[in-house]
Structures are given as C-alpha cells and as structure tokens.
Amino acid sequence: MAIRVPLFWIMALWVSAILGQAVEPSEPPRQQAEPAQNAAIQETSTESAIGVDQAVHLAIDALDRLEARDESDALVPLTDEANRYIEVVEAKDAANPWLPYLYGRAYAIMGRRGDAVDQLVKFVETREGRNEWRAYRLLGDLFVDEFPRLAKANYQKAKVLNPAEPTVLFGLSVCAFKLGDVEGAISLAREALQVDGVQTVRYVSHLAALLSADGQSNEAFKEAQRALALARTSMQAELGSHGPLLVVDAQYQQIIDILQARVNEPAHTDISDYIRLAASVRQRAQIRQMLMLHDVLRVVEAGVDKTSPDTPPALLEQYGIVLAEVGRTDAAIGVFERLLGVDSDNSVATEWLSRLRPDSVKSQQAEEP
C-alpha cells in the first residue's frame, strides 16, 4: 500500500520554492500522554470544534483565496489555513468524498498536474463530484495545453452544470482554437466577454489574439487597446503592486506585436501605425522601468529583513526611496519616520517626507512663530 506524504509537508516545500527561503511546516498535533489533557486541548482548539462539512467549506474558501492571491501575498498564512482545514477533514472522516477535490485543487495550485488530475478524476466519479462544475472546469484547465479534446469534454460537462460561467466559456474557446476552429473560438470568446461584463483582461486579450490570428487586425487592435485600458485601470487601483504591472507590460507587448505585423506588410501605407508603434514601445519602456524598481525593492527588502531591528540608516534611506518610487507611499512614509527616529537630523528623510505629505509639512510651517 502506498504511503501518502502529508499535504502540509508538500505545500510547505512549495512555499519554500516560491519564496526562495526555508519555511518550516508546523508539526501536526501530537497525542498527549493524558487522555483528559488531550481532550481539554481539543475542546479549546478551533479546528477540532468545527464539523467536517464546515471544515470542507472553510478549506475551499482558503483555496479560493490562495488561487486569487497577488503573487506571494499572504502565501504562507493562506497555505497554512488550507492545510489545517484539510487535515481536519481527513482526521475526522478519511473517506469523505470531498477530500480528493481538496487535494486536487491544492496539487493544481502547486503545479503538480498529474497528482491533481488523479485526485479530481477520483472526485468526479462520486455523487458529489458529478455535480460539481468547478471540478470539471479545473480538469479542463489541467488538460487544455496538451490534450485539448480531453479538456473540451470536461469543459462541456462543466457548461451543462453552469451554462453562464465565463471561465468555462473561455476554456472552450481555447480548445476550439487549438483544434483549428478559429471562428468557433472567436464566438465563444465573445460569449465569455458578454457574460463577464468585459471586466477580465485575460478574456479581452484572448479575443484580440484570436482576431489577429484570423487576419482581422483592425478589430484585434481595438480589443488589445481595450485590454490595455482594463489593465491600466487595475494598475492604478493597486499602485505599488507588482502583478498589475506585469499585466500592463504583457498588454503593451500584444499591441506592439499587432502593430509590428501591420507595418511589416509590403502594401502598408498608414503612417499613423508607426506613430502608434513608437508610442507603445516608449510607454512599455516606462512600465519595464517600474518593474526593474520592484527588482531593486526586493533586494533592499532582503537587506532590511536581514539587519532588522538595527538596520543601518543608509539602507533605510534606500528602502524608503524605492518604496516611494514604486508608489507605496504609506509604507515609504513609515520607513522615513522610522529613519528620523534613528537619525533625527537625516536630511533625506526630511526631504522625502515633505514630498510625500506636503500638506502636513505646510501645516507645521504655518504653526511655527
């Protein structure tokens, strides 16, 4: 009989790989020598007090948030939370039909496609699994790159259970394109956008790529511009975040590719395309500069973490400056205030605070005699 490695160990190794540092998984609760003492601990434990069904729902919620996280944001706490609730389900009901679904989703998040497929196939063979559209959608996602026909079959089952789900329609569109049905792929992509309300950059960008592949360059350019506008709106809403910058960068690249293909056509005569292309290259260069600043920030943060709590003023100066440059204003203000606490005469901190909170500085100057 094969021995299954505990999920919390596997996920801890995955977190370590992503963060580039050792993350020690918490040991599972050990049995106490005294049964009464062990019972008392269980009574005070939140995990042991909840029922199996509630633990399943809480694990699914944690996995939802883990999938939706921005890069490594909240990676460790969300991973720990998902692990805890999955362990509760397994400890209280090892034969629970939802366990393969939870394991399958966790494996999918970690990129362990084979293990994820094995668990999800086992799940959809159960009564509960046959009615869970998300399991079929996820199987489609896992198959779509290499086995589009198999992916299509799973997406179709998901669509029967949830006809108006944009992620399923998007998956079917990808399958159609991979199977050579460009017209069908475009139709499904438009349907996904309509259901989605044109809110998801990925769907609009996908439609732009399909239109470009079909030779509809004017429509492709319009959709690519719409995708870029959505991406820039998200970037403005999350100033200082790395993920939205990557999306904007990718959308500029798509526009550049479309325009470059147009100007390379032998019979091309529209000079305005050269102007648009030059502007897009310039604007993308600005985004790339911001992305490089995030690389700088990671280096400085590593130094601050390593020297905390006695971080040298020179390093704090750099930390505050880079935070301000990437748009994390509140964090930068906090660092410069910390710097003044260490070095009250620090001119760099004073100057940057005057830039970052000018109203506050003006108010202080007005109160001075």
Coordinates of C-alpha atoms in Angstrom, one line a residue, residues 108-337:
A108 CA -3.2 22.1 -9.0
I109 CA -2.2 25.3 -7.2
M110 CA 1.3 23.8 -6.6
G111 CA 1.6 22.9 -10.3
R112 CA 1.6 19.1 -9.6
R113 CA -0.7 18.4 -12.6
G114 CA -0.5 14.7 -12.6
D115 CA -1.4 14.4 -8.9
A116 CA -4.2 17.0 -9.4
V117 CA -5.7 15.1 -12.3
D118 CA -5.6 11.8 -10.3
Q119 CA -7.4 13.3 -7.4
L120 CA -10.0 15.2 -9.4
V121 CA -10.8 12.2 -11.7
K122 CA -11.4 10.2 -8.5
F123 CA -13.7 13.0 -7.2
V124 CA -15.9 13.3 -10.3
E125 CA -16.7 9.6 -10.0
T126 CA -18.5 10.3 -6.8
R127 CA -22.1 11.5 -6.5
E128 CA -20.9 14.9 -5.1
G129 CA -18.2 15.2 -7.8
R130 CA -20.6 14.5 -10.7
N131 CA -22.5 17.7 -9.8
E132 CA -19.5 20.0 -9.1
W133 CA -18.8 22.1 -12.2
R134 CA -15.6 23.5 -10.8
A135 CA -14.0 20.1 -10.8
Y136 CA -14.7 19.6 -14.5
R137 CA -13.5 23.1 -15.2
L138 CA -10.3 22.5 -13.4
L139 CA -9.8 19.2 -15.2
G140 CA -10.2 21.2 -18.4
D141 CA -7.7 23.7 -17.3
L142 CA -5.2 20.9 -16.5
F143 CA -5.7 19.2 -19.8
V144 CA -6.0 22.2 -22.2
D145 CA -2.3 22.7 -23.0
E146 CA -1.5 19.2 -24.1
F147 CA -4.9 17.4 -24.6
P148 CA -7.4 19.9 -25.9
R149 CA -10.0 17.3 -26.9
L150 CA -10.0 15.8 -23.4
A151 CA -10.1 19.4 -22.0
K152 CA -13.1 20.2 -24.2
A153 CA -15.0 17.2 -22.9
N154 CA -14.6 18.3 -19.3
Y155 CA -15.4 22.0 -20.1
Q156 CA -18.6 20.8 -21.8
K157 CA -19.6 18.8 -18.7
A158 CA -18.9 22.0 -16.6
K159 CA -21.0 24.0 -19.0
V160 CA -24.0 21.7 -18.7
L161 CA -23.9 22.3 -14.9
N162 CA -23.2 26.0 -15.2
P163 CA -24.0 27.4 -18.7
A164 CA -23.2 31.0 -17.9
E165 CA -19.7 30.7 -16.4
P166 CA -17.1 32.8 -18.2
T167 CA -14.2 30.7 -17.2
V168 CA -15.8 27.6 -18.8
L169 CA -16.6 29.6 -22.0
F170 CA -13.1 30.9 -22.1
G171 CA -11.7 27.3 -21.7
L172 CA -13.9 26.1 -24.6
S173 CA -12.7 29.0 -26.7
V174 CA -9.1 28.0 -26.1
C175 CA -9.9 24.4 -27.0
A176 CA -11.7 25.5 -30.2
F177 CA -8.6 27.5 -31.3
K178 CA -6.2 24.6 -30.5
L179 CA -8.4 22.3 -32.5
G180 CA -8.4 24.6 -35.6
D181 CA -11.9 26.1 -35.2
V182 CA -10.9 29.8 -35.2
E183 CA -14.4 31.0 -35.9
G184 CA -15.9 29.0 -33.1
A185 CA -13.1 30.2 -30.8
I186 CA -13.9 33.8 -31.6
S187 CA -17.7 33.2 -31.0
L188 CA -17.0 31.6 -27.6
A189 CA -14.6 34.3 -26.6
R190 CA -17.2 37.0 -27.3
E191 CA -19.8 35.0 -25.3
A192 CA -17.3 34.7 -22.4
L193 CA -16.8 38.5 -22.5
Q194 CA -20.5 39.2 -22.6
V195 CA -21.2 37.0 -19.6
D196 CA -18.2 38.5 -17.8
G197 CA -19.3 42.1 -18.5
V198 CA -15.9 42.9 -20.1
Q199 CA -14.1 43.0 -16.8
T200 CA -11.3 40.5 -17.2
V201 CA -8.2 41.5 -19.1
R202 CA -7.3 37.9 -20.0
Y203 CA -10.6 37.4 -21.9
V204 CA -10.3 40.6 -23.9
S205 CA -6.6 39.9 -24.7
H206 CA -7.5 36.4 -25.8
L207 CA -10.2 37.8 -28.2
A208 CA -7.6 40.2 -29.6
A209 CA -5.1 37.3 -30.2
L210 CA -7.8 35.3 -31.9
L211 CA -8.8 38.2 -34.2
S212 CA -5.2 38.8 -35.0
A213 CA -4.7 35.2 -35.9
D214 CA -7.8 35.4 -38.2
G215 CA -6.3 38.4 -40.0
Q216 CA -8.8 40.9 -38.5
S217 CA -6.0 43.3 -37.5
N218 CA -8.2 46.4 -37.0
E219 CA -10.6 44.6 -34.7
A220 CA -7.6 42.9 -33.0
F221 CA -6.0 46.3 -32.3
K222 CA -9.3 47.7 -30.8
E223 CA -9.6 44.8 -28.5
A224 CA -6.0 44.9 -27.5
Q225 CA -6.4 48.6 -26.6
R226 CA -9.5 47.7 -24.6
A227 CA -7.5 45.1 -22.7
L228 CA -4.7 47.6 -22.1
A229 CA -7.2 50.1 -20.7
L230 CA -8.6 47.5 -18.3
A231 CA -5.0 46.5 -17.2
R232 CA -4.0 50.1 -16.6
T233 CA -7.2 50.7 -14.5
S234 CA -6.3 47.8 -12.3
M235 CA -2.7 49.1 -12.1
Q236 CA -3.9 52.5 -10.9
A237 CA -6.2 50.8 -8.3
E238 CA -3.3 48.8 -6.9
L239 CA -0.4 51.3 -7.0
G240 CA 2.7 49.8 -5.7
S241 CA 1.8 46.2 -6.7
H242 CA 4.0 44.1 -8.9
G243 CA 1.3 41.9 -10.5
P244 CA -0.7 44.5 -12.3
L245 CA 2.4 46.0 -13.8
L246 CA 3.2 42.6 -15.4
V247 CA -0.3 42.5 -16.9
V248 CA 0.1 46.0 -18.4
D249 CA 3.5 45.0 -19.7
A250 CA 2.0 42.0 -21.5
Q251 CA -0.7 44.1 -23.0
Y252 CA 1.7 46.6 -24.4
Q253 CA 3.6 43.7 -25.9
Q254 CA 0.4 42.5 -27.6
I255 CA -0.3 45.9 -29.1
I256 CA 3.3 46.1 -30.3
D257 CA 3.1 42.7 -31.9
I258 CA -0.1 43.7 -33.7
L259 CA 1.2 47.0 -34.9
Q260 CA 4.6 45.5 -35.9
A261 CA 2.8 42.9 -38.0
R262 CA 0.8 45.6 -39.8
V263 CA 3.8 47.9 -40.6
N264 CA 5.7 44.8 -41.9
E265 CA 3.1 44.2 -44.6
P266 CA 4.5 45.1 -48.0
A267 CA 1.5 47.2 -49.0
H268 CA 1.2 49.0 -45.7
T269 CA 0.9 52.8 -46.1
D270 CA -0.7 54.0 -42.8
I271 CA 2.0 56.2 -41.3
S272 CA -0.1 56.6 -38.1
D273 CA 0.7 53.0 -37.3
Y274 CA 4.4 53.9 -37.0
I275 CA 3.4 56.7 -34.6
R276 CA 1.3 54.3 -32.5
L277 CA 4.0 51.7 -32.5
A278 CA 6.7 54.2 -31.4
A279 CA 4.4 55.5 -28.6
S280 CA 3.6 51.9 -27.4
V281 CA 7.3 51.0 -27.3
R282 CA 8.1 54.1 -25.3
Q283 CA 5.2 53.5 -22.9
R284 CA 6.2 49.9 -22.4
A285 CA 9.7 51.0 -21.6
Q286 CA 8.3 53.1 -18.8
I287 CA 6.5 50.1 -17.4
R288 CA 9.7 48.0 -17.7
Q289 CA 11.4 50.6 -15.6
M290 CA 8.8 50.3 -12.9
L291 CA 9.2 46.5 -13.0
M292 CA 13.0 47.0 -12.5
L293 CA 12.3 49.2 -9.5
H294 CA 10.4 46.2 -8.0
D295 CA 13.5 44.1 -8.5
V296 CA 15.5 46.7 -6.7
L297 CA 12.9 46.8 -3.9
R298 CA 13.2 43.0 -3.4
V299 CA 17.0 43.4 -2.9
V300 CA 16.7 46.2 -0.4
E301 CA 13.9 44.4 1.5
A302 CA 16.1 41.4 1.8
G303 CA 18.8 43.6 3.4
V304 CA 16.3 45.3 5.7
D305 CA 14.9 41.9 6.9
K306 CA 18.4 40.6 7.5
T307 CA 19.6 43.6 9.5
S308 CA 16.3 44.3 11.4
P309 CA 15.8 45.7 14.0
D310 CA 19.1 47.5 13.8
T311 CA 19.0 48.4 10.1
P312 CA 21.7 51.0 9.2
P313 CA 20.3 54.4 8.2
A314 CA 21.8 54.3 4.7
L315 CA 19.8 51.1 4.0
L316 CA 16.7 52.6 5.4
E317 CA 17.2 55.6 3.1
Q318 CA 17.3 53.4 0.1
Y319 CA 14.3 51.4 1.3
G320 CA 12.2 54.5 1.8
I321 CA 13.2 55.9 -1.6
V322 CA 12.4 52.8 -3.6
L323 CA 9.1 52.3 -1.8
A324 CA 8.1 55.9 -2.8
E325 CA 9.3 55.3 -6.4
V326 CA 7.1 52.2 -6.8
G327 CA 4.1 54.0 -5.4
R328 CA 3.9 52.5 -1.9
T329 CA 3.6 55.9 -0.3
D330 CA 2.3 55.0 3.1
A331 CA 5.0 52.4 3.6
A332 CA 7.6 54.9 2.5
I333 CA 6.4 57.4 5.0
G334 CA 6.6 54.8 7.7
V335 CA 10.2 54.0 6.8
F336 CA 11.3 57.7 6.7
E337 CA 9.6 58.3 10.1

